[in-house]
PDB file of C-alpha atoms and ligand atoms in Angstrom:
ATOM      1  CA  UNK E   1      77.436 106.098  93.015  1.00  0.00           C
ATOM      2  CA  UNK E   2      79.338 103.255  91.557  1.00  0.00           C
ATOM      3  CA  UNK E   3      80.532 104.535  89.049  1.00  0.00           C
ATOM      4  CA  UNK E   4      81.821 107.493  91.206  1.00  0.00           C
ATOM      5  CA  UNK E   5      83.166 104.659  93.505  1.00  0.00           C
ATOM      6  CA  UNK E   6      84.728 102.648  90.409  1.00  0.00           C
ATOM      7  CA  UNK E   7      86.736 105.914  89.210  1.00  0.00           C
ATOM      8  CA  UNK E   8      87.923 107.135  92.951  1.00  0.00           C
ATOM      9  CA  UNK E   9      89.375 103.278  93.116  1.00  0.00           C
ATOM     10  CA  UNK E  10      90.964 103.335  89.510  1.00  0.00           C
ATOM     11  CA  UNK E  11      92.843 106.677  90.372  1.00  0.00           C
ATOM     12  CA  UNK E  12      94.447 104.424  93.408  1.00  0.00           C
ATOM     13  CA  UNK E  13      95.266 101.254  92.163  1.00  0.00           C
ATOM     14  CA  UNK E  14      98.679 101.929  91.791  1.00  0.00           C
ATOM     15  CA  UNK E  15      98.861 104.304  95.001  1.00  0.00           C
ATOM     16  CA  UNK E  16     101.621 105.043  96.682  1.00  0.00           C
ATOM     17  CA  UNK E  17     100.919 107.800  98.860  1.00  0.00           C
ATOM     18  CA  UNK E  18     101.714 105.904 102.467  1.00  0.00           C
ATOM     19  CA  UNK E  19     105.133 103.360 103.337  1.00  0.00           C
ATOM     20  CA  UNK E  20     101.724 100.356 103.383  1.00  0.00           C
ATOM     21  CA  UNK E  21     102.699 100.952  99.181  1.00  0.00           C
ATOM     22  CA  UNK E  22     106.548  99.458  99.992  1.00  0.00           C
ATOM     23  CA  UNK E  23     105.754  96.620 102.627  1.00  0.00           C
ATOM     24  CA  UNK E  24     104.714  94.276  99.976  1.00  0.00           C
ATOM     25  CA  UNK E  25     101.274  94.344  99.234  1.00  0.00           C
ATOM     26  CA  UNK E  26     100.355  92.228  96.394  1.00  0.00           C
ATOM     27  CA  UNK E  27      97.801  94.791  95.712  1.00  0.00           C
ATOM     28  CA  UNK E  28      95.068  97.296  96.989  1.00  0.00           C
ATOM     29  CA  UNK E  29      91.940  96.366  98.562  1.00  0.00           C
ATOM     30  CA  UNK E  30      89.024  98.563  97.863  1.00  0.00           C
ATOM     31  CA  UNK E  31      85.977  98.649  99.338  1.00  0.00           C
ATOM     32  CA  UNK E  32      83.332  96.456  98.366  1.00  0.00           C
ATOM     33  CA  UNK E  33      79.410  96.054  98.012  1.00  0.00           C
ATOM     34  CA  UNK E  34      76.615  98.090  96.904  1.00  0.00           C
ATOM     35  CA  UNK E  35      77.116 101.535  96.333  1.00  0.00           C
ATOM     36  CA  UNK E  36      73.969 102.629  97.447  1.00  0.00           C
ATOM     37  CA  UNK E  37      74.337 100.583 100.809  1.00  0.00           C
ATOM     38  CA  UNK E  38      72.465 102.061 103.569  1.00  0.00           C
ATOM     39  CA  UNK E  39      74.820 100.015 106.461  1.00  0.00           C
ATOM     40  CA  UNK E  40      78.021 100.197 105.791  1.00  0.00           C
ATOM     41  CA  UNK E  41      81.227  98.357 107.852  1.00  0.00           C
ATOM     42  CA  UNK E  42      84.578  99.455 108.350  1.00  0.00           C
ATOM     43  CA  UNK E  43      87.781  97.204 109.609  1.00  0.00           C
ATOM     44  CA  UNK E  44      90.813  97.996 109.700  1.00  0.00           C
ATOM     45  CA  UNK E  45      93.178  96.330 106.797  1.00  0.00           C
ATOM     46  CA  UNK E  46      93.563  93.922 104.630  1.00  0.00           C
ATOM     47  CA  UNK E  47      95.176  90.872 106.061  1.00  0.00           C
ATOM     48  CA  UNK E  48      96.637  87.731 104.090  1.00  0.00           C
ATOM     49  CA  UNK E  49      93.454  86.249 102.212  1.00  0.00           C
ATOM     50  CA  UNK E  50      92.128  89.787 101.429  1.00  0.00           C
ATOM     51  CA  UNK E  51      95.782  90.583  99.895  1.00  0.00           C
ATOM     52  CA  UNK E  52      95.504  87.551  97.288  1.00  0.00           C
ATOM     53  CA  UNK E  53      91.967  87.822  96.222  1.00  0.00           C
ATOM     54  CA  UNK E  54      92.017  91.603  96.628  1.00  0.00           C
ATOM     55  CA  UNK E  55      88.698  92.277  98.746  1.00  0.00           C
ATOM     56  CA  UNK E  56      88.066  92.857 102.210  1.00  0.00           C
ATOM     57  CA  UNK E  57      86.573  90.405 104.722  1.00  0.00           C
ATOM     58  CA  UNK E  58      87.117  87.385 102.839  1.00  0.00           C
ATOM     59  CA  UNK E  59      89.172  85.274 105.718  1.00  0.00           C
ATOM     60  CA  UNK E  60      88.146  83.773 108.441  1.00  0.00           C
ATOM     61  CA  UNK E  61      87.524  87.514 110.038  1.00  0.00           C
ATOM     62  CA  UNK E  62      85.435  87.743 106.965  1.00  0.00           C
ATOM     63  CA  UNK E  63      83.540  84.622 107.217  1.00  0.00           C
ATOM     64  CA  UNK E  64      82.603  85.647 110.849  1.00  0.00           C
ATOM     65  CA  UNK E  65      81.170  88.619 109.739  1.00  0.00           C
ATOM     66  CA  UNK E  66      79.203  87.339 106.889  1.00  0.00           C
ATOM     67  CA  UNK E  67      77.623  85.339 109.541  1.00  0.00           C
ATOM     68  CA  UNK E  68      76.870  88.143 111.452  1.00  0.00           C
ATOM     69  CA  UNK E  69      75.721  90.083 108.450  1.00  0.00           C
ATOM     70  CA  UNK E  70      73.734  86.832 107.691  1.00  0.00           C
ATOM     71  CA  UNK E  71      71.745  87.348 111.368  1.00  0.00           C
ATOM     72  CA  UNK E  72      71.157  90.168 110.535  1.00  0.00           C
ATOM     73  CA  UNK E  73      68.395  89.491 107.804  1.00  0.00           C
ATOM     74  CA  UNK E  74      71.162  90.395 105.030  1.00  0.00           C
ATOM     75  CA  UNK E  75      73.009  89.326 102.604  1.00  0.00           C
ATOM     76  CA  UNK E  76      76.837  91.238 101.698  1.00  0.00           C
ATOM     77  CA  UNK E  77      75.208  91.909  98.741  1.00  0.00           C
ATOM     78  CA  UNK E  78      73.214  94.769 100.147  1.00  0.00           C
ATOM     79  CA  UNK E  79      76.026  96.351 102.269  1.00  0.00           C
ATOM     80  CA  UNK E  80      79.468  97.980 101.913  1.00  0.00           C
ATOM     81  CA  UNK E  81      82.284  96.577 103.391  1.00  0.00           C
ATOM     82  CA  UNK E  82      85.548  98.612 103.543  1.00  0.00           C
ATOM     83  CA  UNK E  83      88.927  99.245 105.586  1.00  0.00           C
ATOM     84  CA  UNK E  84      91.005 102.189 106.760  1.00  0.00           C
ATOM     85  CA  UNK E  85      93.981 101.233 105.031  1.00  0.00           C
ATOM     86  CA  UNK E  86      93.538  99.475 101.607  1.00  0.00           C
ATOM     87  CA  UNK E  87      96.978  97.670 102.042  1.00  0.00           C
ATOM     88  CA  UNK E  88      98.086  95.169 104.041  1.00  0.00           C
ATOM     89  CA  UNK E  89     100.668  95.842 106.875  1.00  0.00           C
ATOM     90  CA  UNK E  90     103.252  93.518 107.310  1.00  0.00           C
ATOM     91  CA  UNK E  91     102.785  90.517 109.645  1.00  0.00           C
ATOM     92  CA  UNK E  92      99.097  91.901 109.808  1.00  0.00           C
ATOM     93  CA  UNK E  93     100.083  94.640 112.599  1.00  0.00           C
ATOM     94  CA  UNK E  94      98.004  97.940 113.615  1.00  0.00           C
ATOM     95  CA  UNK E  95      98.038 100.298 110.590  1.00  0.00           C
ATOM     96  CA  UNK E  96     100.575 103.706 112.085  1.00  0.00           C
ATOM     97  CA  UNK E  97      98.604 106.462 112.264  1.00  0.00           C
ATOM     98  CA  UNK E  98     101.020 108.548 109.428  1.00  0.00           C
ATOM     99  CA  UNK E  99      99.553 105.218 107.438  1.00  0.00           C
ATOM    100  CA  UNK E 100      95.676 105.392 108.527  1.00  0.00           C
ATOM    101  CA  UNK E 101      95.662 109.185 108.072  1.00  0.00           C
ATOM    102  CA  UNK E 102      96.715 109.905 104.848  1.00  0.00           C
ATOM    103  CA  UNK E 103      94.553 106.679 103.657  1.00  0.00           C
ATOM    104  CA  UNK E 104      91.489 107.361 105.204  1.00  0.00           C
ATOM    105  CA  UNK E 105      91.326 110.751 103.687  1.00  0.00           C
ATOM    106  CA  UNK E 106      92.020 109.592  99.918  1.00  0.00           C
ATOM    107  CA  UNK E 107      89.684 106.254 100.389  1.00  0.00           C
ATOM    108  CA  UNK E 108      87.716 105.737 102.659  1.00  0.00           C
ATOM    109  CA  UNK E 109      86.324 109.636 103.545  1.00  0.00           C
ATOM    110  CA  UNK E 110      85.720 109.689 100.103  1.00  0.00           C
ATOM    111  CA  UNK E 111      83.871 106.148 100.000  1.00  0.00           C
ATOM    112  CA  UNK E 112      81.427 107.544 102.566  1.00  0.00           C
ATOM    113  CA  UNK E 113      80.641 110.388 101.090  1.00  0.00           C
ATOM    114  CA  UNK E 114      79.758 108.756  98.152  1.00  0.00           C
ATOM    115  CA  UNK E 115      77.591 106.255  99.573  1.00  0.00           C
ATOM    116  CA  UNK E 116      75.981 108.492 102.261  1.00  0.00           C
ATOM    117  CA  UNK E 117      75.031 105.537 104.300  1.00  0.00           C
ATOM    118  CA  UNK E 118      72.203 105.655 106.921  1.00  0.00           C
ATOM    119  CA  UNK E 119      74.633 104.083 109.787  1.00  0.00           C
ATOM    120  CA  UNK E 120      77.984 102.807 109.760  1.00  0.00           C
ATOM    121  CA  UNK E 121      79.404 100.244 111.985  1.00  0.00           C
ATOM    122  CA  UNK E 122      83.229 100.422 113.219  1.00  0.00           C
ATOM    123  CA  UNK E 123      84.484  97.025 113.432  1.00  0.00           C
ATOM    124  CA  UNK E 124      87.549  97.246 116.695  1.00  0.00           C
ATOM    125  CA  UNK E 125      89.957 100.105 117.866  1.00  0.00           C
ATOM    126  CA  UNK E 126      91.288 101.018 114.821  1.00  0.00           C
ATOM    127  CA  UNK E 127      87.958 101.718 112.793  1.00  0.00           C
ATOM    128  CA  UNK E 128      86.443 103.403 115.253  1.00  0.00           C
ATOM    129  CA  UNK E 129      89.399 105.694 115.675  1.00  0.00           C
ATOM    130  CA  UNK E 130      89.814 106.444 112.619  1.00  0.00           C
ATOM    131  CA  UNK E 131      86.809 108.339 112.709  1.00  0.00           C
ATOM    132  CA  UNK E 132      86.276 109.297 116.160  1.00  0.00           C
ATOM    133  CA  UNK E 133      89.533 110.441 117.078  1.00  0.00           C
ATOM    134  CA  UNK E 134      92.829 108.677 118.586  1.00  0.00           C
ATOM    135  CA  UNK E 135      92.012 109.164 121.563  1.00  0.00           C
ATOM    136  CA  UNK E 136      88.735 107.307 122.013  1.00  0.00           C
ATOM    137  CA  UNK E 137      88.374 104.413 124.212  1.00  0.00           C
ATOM    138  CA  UNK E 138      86.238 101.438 122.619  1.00  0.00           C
ATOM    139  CA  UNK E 139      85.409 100.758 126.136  1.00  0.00           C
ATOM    140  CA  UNK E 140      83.617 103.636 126.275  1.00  0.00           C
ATOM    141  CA  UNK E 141      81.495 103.884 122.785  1.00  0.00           C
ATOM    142  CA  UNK E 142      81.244 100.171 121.898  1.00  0.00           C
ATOM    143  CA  UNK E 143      77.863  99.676 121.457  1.00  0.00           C
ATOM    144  CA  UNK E 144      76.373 103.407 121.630  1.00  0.00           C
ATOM    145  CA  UNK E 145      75.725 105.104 118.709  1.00  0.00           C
ATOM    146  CA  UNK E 146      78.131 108.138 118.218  1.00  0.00           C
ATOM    147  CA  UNK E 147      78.169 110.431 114.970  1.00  0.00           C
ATOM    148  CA  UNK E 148      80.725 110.978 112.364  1.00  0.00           C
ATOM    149  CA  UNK E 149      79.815 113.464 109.721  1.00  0.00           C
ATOM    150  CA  UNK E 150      76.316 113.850 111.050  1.00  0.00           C
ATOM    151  CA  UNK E 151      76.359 110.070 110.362  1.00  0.00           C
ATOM    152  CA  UNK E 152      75.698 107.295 113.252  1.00  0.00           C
ATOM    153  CA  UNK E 153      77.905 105.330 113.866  1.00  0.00           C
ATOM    154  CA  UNK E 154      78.263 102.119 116.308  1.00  0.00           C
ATOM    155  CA  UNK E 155      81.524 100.537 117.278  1.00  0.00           C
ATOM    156  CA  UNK E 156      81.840  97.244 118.068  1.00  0.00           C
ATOM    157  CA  UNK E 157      84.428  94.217 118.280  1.00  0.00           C
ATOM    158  CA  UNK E 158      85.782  92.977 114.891  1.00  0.00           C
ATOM    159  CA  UNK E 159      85.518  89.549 114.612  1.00  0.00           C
ATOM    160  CA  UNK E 160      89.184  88.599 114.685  1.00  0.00           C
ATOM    161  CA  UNK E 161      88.707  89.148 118.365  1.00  0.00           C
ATOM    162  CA  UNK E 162      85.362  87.158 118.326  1.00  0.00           C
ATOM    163  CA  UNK E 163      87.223  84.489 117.343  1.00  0.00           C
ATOM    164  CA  UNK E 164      90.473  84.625 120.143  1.00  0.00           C
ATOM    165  CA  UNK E 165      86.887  85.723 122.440  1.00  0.00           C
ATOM    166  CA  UNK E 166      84.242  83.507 121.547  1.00  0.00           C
ATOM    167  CA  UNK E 167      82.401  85.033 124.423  1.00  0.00           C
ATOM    168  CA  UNK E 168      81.703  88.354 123.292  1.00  0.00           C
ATOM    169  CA  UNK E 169      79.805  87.291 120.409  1.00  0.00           C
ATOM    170  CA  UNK E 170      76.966  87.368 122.480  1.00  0.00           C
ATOM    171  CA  UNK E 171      77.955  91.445 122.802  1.00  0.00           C
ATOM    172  CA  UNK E 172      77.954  92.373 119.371  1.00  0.00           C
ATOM    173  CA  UNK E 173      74.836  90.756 118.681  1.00  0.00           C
ATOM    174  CA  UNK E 174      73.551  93.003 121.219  1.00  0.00           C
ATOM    175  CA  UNK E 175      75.305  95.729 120.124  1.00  0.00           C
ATOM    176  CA  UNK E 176      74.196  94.836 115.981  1.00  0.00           C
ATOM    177  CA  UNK E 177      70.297  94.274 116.679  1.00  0.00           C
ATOM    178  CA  UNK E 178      70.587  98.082 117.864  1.00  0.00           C
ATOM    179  CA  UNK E 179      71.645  98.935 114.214  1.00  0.00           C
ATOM    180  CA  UNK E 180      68.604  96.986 113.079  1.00  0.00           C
ATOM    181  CA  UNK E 181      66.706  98.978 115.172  1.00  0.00           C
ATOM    182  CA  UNK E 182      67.288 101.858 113.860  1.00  0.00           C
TER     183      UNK E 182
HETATM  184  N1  URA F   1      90.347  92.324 108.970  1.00  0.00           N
HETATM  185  C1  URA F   1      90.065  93.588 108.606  1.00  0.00           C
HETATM  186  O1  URA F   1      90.076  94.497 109.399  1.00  0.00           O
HETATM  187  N2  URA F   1      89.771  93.811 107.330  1.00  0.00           N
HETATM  188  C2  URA F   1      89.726  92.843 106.420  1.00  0.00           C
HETATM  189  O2  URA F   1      89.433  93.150 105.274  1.00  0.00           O
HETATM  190  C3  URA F   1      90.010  91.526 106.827  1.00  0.00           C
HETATM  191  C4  URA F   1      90.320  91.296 108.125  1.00  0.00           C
HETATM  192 FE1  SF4 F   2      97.688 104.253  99.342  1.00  0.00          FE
HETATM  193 FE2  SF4 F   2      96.074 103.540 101.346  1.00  0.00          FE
HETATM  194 FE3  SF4 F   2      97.687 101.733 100.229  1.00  0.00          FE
HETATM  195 FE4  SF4 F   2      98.704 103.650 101.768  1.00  0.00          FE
HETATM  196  S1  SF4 F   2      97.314 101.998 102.429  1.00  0.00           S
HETATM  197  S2  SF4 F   2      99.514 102.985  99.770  1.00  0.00           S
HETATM  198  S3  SF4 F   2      97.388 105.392 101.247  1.00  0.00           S
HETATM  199  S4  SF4 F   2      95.962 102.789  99.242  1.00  0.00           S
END
């Protein structure tokens, strides 16, 4: 699976198939962890950290959710950690949907059929739209499992907003130990 992974990624290093490939990303951001993950997380796009060292979660968003992967009983070793778009918008905004669509379906589609993980967990809106549909509410799936792909999936808040909301960390931890349930 890696090596499936590591060739799908070399074929896009120099993509330019969406306008994220002319807003001046330093470079792409693949997924990262182990290929034969059986939990796998999705966010939404690089931001300013992930941009210079080139993988995802590696900011302070990043740092909050190796802490939560942590809690978990894991280490980021044993997951997969990836993003609907694998560049990062300018000023950090919400991917456009033109940009999340045509990314998701040469990335990160292909990254989970690859892996094949057991669950997957949406981190915020954008995540969890990109495979639900636009026009799911998180209010209404965050923290029920729902199925992409005959895969479950369970939204939940991505920990940029755990950190503006300190308060709903108690939610996701709900909402996580339900993953490690299953
Ligand atoms: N936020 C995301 O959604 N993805 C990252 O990789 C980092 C922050
Ligand atoms: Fe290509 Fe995705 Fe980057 Fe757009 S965001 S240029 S589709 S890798």
């Amino acid at each position: 699976k890696q090596q499936i992974l590591t060739h799908l990624n070399s074929t896009c290093i120099n993509c330019s198939a969406c306008p994220l490939s002319k807003c001046g990303r330093k470079q792409v951001v693949f997924g990262h962890g182990n290929a034969d993950a059986r939990l796998m997380f999705i966010g939404e796009g690089p931001g300013r950290d992930e941009d210079v060292q080139g993988y995802p979660f590696v900011g302070r968003a990043g740092q909050l959710l190796t802490k939560i992967i942590a809690a978990m009983g894991f280490e980021r070793s044993q997951v997969y950690i990836s993003n609907v778009v694998k560049c990062r918008p300018p000023e950090n905004r919400t991917p456009l949907p033109e940009e999340s669509g045509i990314c998701k379906n040469i990335l990160l589609f292909k990254e989970i059929e690859i892996i094949k993980p057991a669950i997957i967990c949406t981190l915020g809106v954008t995540a969890t739209q990109a495979l639900l549909g636009e026009g799911v509410f998180m209010s209404s799936v965050r923290g029920k499992f729902v199925e992409f792909r005959n895969i479950p999936v369970l939204p939940t808040y991505h920990p940029a907003y755990l950190l503006r909301n300190p308060a709903a960390k108690r939610t996701v931890w709900e909402d996580v130990k339900k993953i490690m349930a299953l």
